[in-house]
Coordinates of C-alpha atoms (C1' of nucleotides) in Angstrom, one line a residue:
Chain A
X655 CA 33.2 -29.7 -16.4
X656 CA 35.8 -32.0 -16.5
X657 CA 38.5 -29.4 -17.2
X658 CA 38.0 -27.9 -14.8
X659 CA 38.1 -31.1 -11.9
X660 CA 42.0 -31.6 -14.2
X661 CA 43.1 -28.4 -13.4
X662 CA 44.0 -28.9 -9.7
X663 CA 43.9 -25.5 -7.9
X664 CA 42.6 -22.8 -9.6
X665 CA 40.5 -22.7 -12.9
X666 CA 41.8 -21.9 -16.0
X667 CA 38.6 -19.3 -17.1
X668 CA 39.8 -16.1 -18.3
X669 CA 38.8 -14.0 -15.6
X670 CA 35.9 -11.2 -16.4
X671 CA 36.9 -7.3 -15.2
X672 CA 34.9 -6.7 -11.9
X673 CA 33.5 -3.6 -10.6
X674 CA 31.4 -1.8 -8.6
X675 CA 29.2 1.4 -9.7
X676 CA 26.9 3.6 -7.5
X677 CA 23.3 5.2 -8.4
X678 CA 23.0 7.5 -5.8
X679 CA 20.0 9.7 -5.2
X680 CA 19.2 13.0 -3.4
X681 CA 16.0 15.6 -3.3
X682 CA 17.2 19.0 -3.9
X683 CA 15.0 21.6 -4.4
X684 CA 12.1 20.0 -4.9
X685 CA 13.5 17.7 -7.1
X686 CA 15.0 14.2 -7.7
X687 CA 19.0 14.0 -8.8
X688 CA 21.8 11.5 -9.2
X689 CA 25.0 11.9 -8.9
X690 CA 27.4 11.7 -12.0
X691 CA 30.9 11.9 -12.7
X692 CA 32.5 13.0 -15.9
X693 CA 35.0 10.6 -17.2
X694 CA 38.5 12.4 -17.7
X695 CA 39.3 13.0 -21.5
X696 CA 42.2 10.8 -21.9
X697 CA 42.1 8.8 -24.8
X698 CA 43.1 5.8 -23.2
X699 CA 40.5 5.7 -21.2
X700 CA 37.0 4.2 -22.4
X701 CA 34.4 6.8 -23.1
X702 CA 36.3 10.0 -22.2
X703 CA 34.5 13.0 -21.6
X704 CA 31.1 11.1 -21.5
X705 CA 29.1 11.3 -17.9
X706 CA 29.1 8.4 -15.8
X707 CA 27.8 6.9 -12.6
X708 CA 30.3 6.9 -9.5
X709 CA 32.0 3.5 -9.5
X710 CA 35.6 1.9 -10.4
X711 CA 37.4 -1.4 -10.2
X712 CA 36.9 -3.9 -7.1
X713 CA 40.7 -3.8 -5.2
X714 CA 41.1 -7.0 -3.8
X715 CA 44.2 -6.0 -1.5
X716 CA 41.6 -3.4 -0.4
X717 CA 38.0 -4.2 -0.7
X718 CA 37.2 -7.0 1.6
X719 CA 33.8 -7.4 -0.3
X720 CA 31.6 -5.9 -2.8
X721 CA 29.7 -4.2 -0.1
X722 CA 32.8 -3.0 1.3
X723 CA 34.4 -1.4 -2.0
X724 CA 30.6 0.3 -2.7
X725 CA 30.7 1.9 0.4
X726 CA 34.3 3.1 0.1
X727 CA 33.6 4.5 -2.9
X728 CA 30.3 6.6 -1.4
X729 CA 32.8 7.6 1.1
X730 CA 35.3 8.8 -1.4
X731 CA 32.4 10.2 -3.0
X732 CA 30.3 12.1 -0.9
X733 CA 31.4 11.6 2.6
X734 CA 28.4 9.7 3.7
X735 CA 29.2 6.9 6.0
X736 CA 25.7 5.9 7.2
X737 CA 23.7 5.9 4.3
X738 CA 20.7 4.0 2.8
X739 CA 22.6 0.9 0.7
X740 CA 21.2 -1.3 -1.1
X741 CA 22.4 -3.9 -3.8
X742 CA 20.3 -3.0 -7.4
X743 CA 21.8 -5.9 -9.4
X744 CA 24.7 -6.4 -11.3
X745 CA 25.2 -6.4 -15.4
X746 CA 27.9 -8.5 -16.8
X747 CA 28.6 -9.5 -20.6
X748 CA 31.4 -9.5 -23.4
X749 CA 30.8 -5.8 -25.1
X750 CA 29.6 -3.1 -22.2
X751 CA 33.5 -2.3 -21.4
X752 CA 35.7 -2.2 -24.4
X753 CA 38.4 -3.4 -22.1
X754 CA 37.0 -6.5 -22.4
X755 CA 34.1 -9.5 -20.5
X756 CA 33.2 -7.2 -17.5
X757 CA 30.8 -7.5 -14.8
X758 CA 29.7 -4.4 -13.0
X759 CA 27.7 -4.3 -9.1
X760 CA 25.3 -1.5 -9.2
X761 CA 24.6 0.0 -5.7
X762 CA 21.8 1.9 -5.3
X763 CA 22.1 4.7 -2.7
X764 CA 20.0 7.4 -0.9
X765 CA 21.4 10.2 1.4
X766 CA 20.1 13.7 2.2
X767 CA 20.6 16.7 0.3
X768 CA 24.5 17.9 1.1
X769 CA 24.5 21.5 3.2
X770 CA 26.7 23.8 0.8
X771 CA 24.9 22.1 -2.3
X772 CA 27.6 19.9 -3.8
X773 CA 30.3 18.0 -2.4
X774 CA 34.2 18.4 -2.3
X775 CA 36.5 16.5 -4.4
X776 CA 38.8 13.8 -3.4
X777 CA 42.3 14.2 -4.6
X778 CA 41.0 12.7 -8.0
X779 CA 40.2 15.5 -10.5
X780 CA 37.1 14.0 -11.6
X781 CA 34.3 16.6 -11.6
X782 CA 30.9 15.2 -10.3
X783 CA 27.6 17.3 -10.3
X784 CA 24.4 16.4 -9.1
X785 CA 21.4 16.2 -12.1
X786 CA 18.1 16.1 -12.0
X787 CA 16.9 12.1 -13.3
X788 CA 15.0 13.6 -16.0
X789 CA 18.0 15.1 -17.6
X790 CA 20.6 13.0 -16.4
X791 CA 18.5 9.9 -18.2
X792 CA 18.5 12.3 -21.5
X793 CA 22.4 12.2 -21.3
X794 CA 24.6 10.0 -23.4
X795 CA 26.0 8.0 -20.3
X796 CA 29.2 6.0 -20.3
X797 CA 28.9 2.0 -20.6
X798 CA 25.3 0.9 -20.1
X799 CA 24.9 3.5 -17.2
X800 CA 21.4 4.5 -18.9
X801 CA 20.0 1.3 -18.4
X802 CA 22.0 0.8 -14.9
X803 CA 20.3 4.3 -14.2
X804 CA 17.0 3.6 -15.6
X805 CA 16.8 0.1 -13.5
X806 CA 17.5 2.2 -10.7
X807 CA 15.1 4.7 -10.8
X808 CA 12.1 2.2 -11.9
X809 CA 13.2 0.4 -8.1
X810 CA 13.0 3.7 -6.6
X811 CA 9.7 4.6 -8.1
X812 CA 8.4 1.1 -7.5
X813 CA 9.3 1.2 -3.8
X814 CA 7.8 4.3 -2.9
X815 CA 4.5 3.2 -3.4
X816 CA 4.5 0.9 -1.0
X817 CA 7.5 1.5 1.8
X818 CA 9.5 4.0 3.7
X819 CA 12.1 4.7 1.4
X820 CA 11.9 8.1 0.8
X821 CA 12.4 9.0 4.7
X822 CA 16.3 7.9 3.8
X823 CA 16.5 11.3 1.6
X824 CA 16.0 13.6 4.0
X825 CA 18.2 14.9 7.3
X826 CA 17.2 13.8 10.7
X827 CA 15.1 15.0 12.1
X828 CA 12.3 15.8 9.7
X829 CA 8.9 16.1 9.6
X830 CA 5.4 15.3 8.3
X831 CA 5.4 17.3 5.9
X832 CA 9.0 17.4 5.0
X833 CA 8.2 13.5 4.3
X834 CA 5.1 14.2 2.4
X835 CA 6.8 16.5 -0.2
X836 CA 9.6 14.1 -0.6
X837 CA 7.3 11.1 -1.6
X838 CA 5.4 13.7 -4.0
X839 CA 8.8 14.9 -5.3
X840 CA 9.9 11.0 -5.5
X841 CA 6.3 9.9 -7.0
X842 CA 6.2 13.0 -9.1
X843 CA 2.1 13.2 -8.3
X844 CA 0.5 14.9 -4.8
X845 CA -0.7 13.2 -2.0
X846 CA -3.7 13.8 0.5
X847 CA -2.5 15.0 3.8
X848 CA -4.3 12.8 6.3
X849 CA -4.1 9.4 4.7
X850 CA 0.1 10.0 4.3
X851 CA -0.1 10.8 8.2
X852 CA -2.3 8.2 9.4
X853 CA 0.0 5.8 7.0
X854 CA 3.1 6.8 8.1
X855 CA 2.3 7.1 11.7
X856 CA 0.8 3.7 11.2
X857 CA 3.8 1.7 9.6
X858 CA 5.5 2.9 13.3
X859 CA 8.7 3.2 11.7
X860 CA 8.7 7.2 13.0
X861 CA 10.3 7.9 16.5
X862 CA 9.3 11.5 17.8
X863 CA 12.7 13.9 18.0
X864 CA 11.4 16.9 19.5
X865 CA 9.7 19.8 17.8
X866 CA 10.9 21.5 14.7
X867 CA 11.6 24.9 14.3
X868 CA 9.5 26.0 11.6
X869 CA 10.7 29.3 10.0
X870 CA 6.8 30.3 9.2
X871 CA 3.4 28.7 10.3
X872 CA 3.1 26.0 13.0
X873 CA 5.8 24.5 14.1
X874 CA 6.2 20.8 13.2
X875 CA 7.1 17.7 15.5
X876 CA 10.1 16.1 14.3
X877 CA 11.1 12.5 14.1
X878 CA 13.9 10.0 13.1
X879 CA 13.7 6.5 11.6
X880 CA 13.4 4.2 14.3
X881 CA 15.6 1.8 12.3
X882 CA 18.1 3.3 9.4
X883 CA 19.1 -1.0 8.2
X884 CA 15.9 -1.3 6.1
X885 CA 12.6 0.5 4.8
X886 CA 9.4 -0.7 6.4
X887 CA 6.6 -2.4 3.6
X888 CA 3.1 -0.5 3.8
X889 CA 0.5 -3.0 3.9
X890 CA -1.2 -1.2 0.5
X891 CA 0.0 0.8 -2.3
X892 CA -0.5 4.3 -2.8
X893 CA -3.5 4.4 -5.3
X894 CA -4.9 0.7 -5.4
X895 CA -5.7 0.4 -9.3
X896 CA -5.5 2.9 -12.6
Chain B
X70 CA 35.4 -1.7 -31.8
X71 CA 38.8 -3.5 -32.7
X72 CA 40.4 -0.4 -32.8
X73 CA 39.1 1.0 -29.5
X74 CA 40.0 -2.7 -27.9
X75 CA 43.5 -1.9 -28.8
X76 CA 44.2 1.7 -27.7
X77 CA 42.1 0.9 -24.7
X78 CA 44.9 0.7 -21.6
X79 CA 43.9 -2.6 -19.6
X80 CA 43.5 -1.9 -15.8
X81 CA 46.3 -3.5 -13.5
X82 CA 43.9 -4.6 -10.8
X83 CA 44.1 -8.3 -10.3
X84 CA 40.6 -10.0 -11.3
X85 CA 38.4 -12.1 -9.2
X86 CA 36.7 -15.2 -9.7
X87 CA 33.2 -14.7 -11.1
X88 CA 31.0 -17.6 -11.0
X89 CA 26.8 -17.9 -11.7
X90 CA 25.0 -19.3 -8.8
X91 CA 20.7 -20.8 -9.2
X92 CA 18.3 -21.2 -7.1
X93 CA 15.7 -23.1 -8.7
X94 CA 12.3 -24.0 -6.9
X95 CA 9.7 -26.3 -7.6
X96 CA 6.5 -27.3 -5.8
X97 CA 6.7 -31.1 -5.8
X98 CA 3.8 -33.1 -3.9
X99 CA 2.5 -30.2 -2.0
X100 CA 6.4 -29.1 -0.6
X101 CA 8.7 -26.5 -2.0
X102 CA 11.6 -27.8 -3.2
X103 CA 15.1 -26.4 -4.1
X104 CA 17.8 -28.0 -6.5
X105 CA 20.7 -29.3 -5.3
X106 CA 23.6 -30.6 -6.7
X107 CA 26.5 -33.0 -4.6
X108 CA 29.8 -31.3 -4.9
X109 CA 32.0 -33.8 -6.2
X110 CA 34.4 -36.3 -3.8
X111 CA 37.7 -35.0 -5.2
X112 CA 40.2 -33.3 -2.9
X113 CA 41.0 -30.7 -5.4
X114 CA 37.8 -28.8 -5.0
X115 CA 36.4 -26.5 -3.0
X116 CA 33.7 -28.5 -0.4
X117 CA 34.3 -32.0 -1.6
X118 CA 31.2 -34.1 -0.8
X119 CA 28.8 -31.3 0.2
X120 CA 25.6 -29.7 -1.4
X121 CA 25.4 -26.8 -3.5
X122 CA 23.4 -24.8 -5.4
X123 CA 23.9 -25.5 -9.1
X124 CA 26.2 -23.3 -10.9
X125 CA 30.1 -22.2 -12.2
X126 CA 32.5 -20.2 -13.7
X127 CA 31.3 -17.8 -16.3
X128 CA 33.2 -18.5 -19.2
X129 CA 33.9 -15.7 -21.6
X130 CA 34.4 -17.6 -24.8
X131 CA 30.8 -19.5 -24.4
X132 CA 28.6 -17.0 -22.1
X133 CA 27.9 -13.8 -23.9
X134 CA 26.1 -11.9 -20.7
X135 CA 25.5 -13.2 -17.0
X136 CA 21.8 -14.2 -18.1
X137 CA 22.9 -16.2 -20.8
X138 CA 25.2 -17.6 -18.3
X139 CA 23.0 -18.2 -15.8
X140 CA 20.4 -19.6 -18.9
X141 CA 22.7 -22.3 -20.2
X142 CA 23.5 -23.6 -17.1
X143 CA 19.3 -23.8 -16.2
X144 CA 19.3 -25.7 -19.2
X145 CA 22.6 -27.7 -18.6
X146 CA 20.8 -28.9 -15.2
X147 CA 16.9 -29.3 -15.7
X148 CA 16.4 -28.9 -19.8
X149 CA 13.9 -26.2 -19.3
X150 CA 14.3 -23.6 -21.8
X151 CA 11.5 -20.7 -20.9
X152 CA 11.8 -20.6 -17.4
X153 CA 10.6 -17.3 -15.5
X154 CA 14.7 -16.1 -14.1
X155 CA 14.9 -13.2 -12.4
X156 CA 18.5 -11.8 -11.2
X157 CA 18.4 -12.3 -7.3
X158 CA 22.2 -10.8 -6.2
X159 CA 25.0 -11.1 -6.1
X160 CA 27.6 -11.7 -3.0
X161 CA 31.6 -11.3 -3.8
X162 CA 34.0 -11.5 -1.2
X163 CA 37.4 -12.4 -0.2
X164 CA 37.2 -15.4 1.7
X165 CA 34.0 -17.3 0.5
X166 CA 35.7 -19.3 -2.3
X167 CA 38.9 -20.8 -1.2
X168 CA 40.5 -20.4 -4.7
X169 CA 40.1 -16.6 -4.1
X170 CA 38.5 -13.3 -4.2
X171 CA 35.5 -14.4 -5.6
X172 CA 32.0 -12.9 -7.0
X173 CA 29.0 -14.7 -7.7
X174 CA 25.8 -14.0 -9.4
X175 CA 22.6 -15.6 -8.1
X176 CA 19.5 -16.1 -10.4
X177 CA 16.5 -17.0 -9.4
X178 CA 14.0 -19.9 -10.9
X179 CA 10.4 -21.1 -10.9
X180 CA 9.8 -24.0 -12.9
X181 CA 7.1 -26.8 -12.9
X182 CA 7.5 -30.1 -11.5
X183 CA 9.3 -32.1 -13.7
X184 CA 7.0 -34.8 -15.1
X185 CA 9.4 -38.1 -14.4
X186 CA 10.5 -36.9 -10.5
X187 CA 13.8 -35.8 -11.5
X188 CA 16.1 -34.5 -14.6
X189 CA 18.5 -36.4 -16.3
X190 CA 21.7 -35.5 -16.2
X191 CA 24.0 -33.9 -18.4
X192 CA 27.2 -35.5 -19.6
X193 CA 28.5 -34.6 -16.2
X194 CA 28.5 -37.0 -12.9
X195 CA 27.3 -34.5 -10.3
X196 CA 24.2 -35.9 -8.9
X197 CA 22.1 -33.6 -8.3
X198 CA 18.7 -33.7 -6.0
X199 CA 15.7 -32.0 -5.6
X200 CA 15.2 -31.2 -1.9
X201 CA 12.4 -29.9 0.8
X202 CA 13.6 -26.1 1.6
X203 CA 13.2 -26.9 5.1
X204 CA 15.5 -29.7 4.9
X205 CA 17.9 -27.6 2.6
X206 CA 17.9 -25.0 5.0
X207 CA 19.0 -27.6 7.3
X208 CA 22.1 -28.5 5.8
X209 CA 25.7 -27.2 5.6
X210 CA 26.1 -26.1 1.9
X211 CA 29.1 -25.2 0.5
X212 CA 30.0 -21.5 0.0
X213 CA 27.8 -19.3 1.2
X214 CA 25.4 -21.3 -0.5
X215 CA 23.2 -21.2 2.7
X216 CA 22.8 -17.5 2.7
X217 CA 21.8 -17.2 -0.7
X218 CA 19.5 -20.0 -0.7
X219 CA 18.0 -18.1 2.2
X220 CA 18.1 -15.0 0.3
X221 CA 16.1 -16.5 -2.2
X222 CA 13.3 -18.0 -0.1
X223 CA 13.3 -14.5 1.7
X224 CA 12.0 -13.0 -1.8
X225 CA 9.8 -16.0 -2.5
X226 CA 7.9 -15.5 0.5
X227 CA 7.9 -11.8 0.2
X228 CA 7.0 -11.8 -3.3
X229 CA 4.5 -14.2 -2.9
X230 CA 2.1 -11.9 -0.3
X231 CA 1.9 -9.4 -3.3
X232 CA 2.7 -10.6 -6.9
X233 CA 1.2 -13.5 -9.2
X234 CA 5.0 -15.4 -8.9
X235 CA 3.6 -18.8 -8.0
X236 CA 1.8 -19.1 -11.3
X237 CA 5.3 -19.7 -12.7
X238 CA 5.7 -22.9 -10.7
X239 CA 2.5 -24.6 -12.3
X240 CA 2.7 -26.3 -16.1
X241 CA 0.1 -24.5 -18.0
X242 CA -2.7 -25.1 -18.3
X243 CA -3.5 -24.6 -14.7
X244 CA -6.8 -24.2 -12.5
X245 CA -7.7 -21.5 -9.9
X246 CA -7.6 -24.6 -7.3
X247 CA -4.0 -26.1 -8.3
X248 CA -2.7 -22.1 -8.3
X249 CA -4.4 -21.5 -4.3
X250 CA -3.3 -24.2 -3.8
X251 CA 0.7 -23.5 -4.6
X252 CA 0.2 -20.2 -3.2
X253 CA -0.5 -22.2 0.6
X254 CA 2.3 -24.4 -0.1
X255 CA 4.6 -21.4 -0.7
X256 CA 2.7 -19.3 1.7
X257 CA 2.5 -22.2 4.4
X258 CA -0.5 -21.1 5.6
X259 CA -4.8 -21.6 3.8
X260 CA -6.3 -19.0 1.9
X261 CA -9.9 -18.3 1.6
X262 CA -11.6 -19.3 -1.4
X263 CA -13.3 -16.7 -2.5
X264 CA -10.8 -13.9 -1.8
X265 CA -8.1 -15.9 -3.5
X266 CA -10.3 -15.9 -6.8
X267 CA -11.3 -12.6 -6.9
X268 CA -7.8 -11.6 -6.2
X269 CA -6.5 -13.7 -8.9
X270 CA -8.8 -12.8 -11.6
X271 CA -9.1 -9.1 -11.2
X272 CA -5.2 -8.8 -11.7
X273 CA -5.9 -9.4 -15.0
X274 CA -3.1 -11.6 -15.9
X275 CA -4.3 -15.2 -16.6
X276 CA -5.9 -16.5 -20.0
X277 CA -8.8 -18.8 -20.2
X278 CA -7.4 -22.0 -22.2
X279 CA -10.5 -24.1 -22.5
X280 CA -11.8 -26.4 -19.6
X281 CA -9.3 -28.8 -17.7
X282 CA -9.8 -32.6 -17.1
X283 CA -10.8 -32.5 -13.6
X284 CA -10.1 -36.3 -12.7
X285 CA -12.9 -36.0 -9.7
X286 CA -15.7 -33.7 -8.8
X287 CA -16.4 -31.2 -11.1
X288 CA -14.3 -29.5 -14.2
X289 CA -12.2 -26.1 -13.7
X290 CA -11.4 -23.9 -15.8
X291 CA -7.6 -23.6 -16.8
X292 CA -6.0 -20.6 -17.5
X293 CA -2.6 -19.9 -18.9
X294 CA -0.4 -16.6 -18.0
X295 CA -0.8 -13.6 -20.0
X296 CA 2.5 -12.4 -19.8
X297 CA 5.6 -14.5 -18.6
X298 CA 8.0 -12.2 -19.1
X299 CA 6.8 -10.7 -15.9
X300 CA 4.8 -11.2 -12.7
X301 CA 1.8 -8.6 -12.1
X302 CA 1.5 -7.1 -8.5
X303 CA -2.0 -6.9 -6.5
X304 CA -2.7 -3.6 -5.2
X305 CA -2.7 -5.1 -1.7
X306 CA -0.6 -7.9 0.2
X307 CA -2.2 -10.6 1.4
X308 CA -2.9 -10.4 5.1
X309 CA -2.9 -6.8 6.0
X310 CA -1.1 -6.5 9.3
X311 CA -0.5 -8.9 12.5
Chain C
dA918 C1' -28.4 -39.9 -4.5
dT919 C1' -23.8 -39.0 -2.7
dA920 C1' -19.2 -37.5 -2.6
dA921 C1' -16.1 -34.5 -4.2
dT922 C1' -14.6 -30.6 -6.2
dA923 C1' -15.5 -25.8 -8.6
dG924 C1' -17.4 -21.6 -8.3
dT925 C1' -20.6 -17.5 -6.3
dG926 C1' -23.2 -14.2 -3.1
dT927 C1' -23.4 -11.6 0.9
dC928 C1' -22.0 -9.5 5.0
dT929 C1' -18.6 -7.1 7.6
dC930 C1' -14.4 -4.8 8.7
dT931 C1' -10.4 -2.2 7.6
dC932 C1' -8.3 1.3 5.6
dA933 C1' -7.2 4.8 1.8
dG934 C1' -8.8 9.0 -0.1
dA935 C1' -11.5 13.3 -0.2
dC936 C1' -12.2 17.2 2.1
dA937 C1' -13.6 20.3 5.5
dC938 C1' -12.4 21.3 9.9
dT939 C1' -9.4 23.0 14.1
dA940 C1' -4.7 24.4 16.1
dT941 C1' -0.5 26.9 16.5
dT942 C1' 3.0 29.9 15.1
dA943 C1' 5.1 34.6 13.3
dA944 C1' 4.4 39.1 11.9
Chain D
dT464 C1' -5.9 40.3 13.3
dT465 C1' -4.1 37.6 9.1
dA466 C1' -1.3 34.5 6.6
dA467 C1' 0.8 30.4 6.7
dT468 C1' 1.6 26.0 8.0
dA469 C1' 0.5 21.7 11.1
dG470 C1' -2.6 18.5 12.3
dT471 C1' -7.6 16.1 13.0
dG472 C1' -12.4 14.3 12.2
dT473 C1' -15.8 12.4 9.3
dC474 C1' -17.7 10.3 5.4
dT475 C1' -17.4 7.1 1.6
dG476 C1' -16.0 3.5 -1.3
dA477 C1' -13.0 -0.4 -2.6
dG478 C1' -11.7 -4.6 -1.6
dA479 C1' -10.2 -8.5 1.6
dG480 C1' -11.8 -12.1 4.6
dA481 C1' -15.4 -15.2 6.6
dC482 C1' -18.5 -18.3 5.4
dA483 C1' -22.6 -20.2 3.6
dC484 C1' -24.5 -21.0 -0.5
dT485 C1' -25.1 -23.1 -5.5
dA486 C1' -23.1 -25.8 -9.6
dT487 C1' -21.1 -29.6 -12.0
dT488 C1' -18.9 -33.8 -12.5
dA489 C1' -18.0 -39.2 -11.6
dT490 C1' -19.7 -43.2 -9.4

DNA sequence: ATAATAGTGTCTCTCAGACACTATTAA
DNA sequence: TTAATAGTGTCTGAGAGACACTATTAT
């Protein structure tokens, strides 16, 4: 402690790599996938060829905060500016990085399913594909992205049972039933019709949009999330015990 | 590894501060309580002469990972070795540290009263206090101290409606009365009896340990936690809606 | 016995799940 | 009309809360 009162300005630790890294999810065809890079197979760089989560060094002349450089990096990403964000955690220790003491910020993100199925590159050459969780967590990631990857998906699986989160995977506006698959997709189990309705309609975070144009059957009403800054808690969970 | 360390190009970017942050809470004569440390009076440093949460630089030749980090400075400050700690966030920015771009890492603590009042101190002179959260709240930290430390009481209280947390700020062994009764001190509002015990004991996570030494009225059971690597979620919150 | 605290039984209300029912659309 | 999908009504059971009741201890 005292050393670091004798140094005047500025402390004299050896300063610890910083960056930021993104677990973003989407439903695509009835299924749940992250997004992954694959690392550029340059010797010099750590674990070349291996897939990776989304992420990179914090710029300080460019990032005014960590929340800032995670959403420029979605941007750079995927293109999304008004997504679901939400901090996951950060892990930080002496051997993840073999560039040294690093401390990553994982970001946990969820947007809607892109139109033309996958996204366009930035100038960067890395390629990036979408994969469903079950493979992607069979994959040899880069750094301690399985566990990064595997935190994330145990708080996405733990928040569905009791919140809106899922509505943030889907485009506006969606309905009922849209919602209903997503959760099952999400939950990876089905759910009865009328207690998802009455719980959704319920938790009031729904705002009508006009009807949907069904392509077959009944048509649908549509809605939006009455507020996209945070998920809305469900005053049970799904299935009480078992 | 060696090898890999020394082919490995090192990125240019510059590095930021990183620093672990704690929020440790106690229930202390019926009152949360949060511990606070007094910035030293030395011109030098960042918020001379104001309170803070306890914390510092992680130091790469000592720490090995950000929990151990934020472990040996628990210990540094209370002596408690088996605390429950749970990761709460982290916030990085340019402008909250003076010194710099700066990224801290916030745990978060439950511990039981401290038998004596207060810990000794280490080596170091920083006084450090144990606090009312309502007061705390009151007061200009340094940093952005205040937002974290409201951060942390944010999850408390959630937490609290729906998970067995408050166990972890009782010593063991503890009775179904002294745990209700931490739950309305975190809570700030009664519970009913007999909900709270059914609740408590159908979650499955408390050990009998033999009968306590009631000092008036009749003896309780004590019970010790199952599990304190983790707290156990009810399948319902507390109070449904309003 | 009395005071004080620990612990239980019973009723009611709410809400989730099961499941059968009705409603609306396109072909 | 039929097929397909959207949406509703009704019953039941689990469990939370209210609250009155019993049980055990020290004095």
């Amino acid at each position: 402690m005292k050393e670091i009162r004798a140094s005047v300005r500025r402390p004299e630790f050896e300063r610890p790599l910083v960056t930021v890294d993104l677990v973003i999810f989407s439903v695509q065809d009835d299924a749940l996938k992250v997004l992954l890079v694959l690392r550029p197979q340059d010797a010099s760089d750590p674990f070349p060829g291996r897939w990776a989560l989304p992420g990179g060094f914090v710029d300080v002349t460019k990032d005014r905060s960590l929340q800032d450089c995670a959403v420029r990096k979605l941007r750079e990403k995927t293109g999304v500016v008004a997504p679901y964000l939400e901090q996951l955690g950060s892990w930080g220790d002496a051997v993840r990085d073999p560039r040294g003491w690093s401390a990553t910020h994982a970001y946990f993100s969820l947007i809607h399913a892109p139109k033309d199925g996958t996204f366009k590159e930035a100038a960067g050459a890395t390629e990036s594909q979408w994969i469903a969780v079950g493979e992607a967590s069979r994959k040899r990631l880069a750094f301690d992205h399985a566990q990064i990857l595997a935190a994330a998906m145990g708080r996405l699986r733990s928040k569905v049972e009791y919140t809106s989160l899922p509505a943030f995977l889907l485009a506006e506006p969606f309905t009922l039933p849209q919602l209903q698959r997503t959760y099952e997709v999400v939950l990876g189990r089905s759910l009865d019709k009328s207690a998802f309705r009455k719980r959704m309609l319920d938790a009031g975070f729904l705002q009508e949009a006009g009807m949907s144009d069904g392509t077959l059957g009944r048509t649908a009403m549509g809605y939006r999330i009455r507020n996209r800054e945070q998920a809305v808690s469900f005053p049970r969970m799904f299935r009480t015990g078992e």
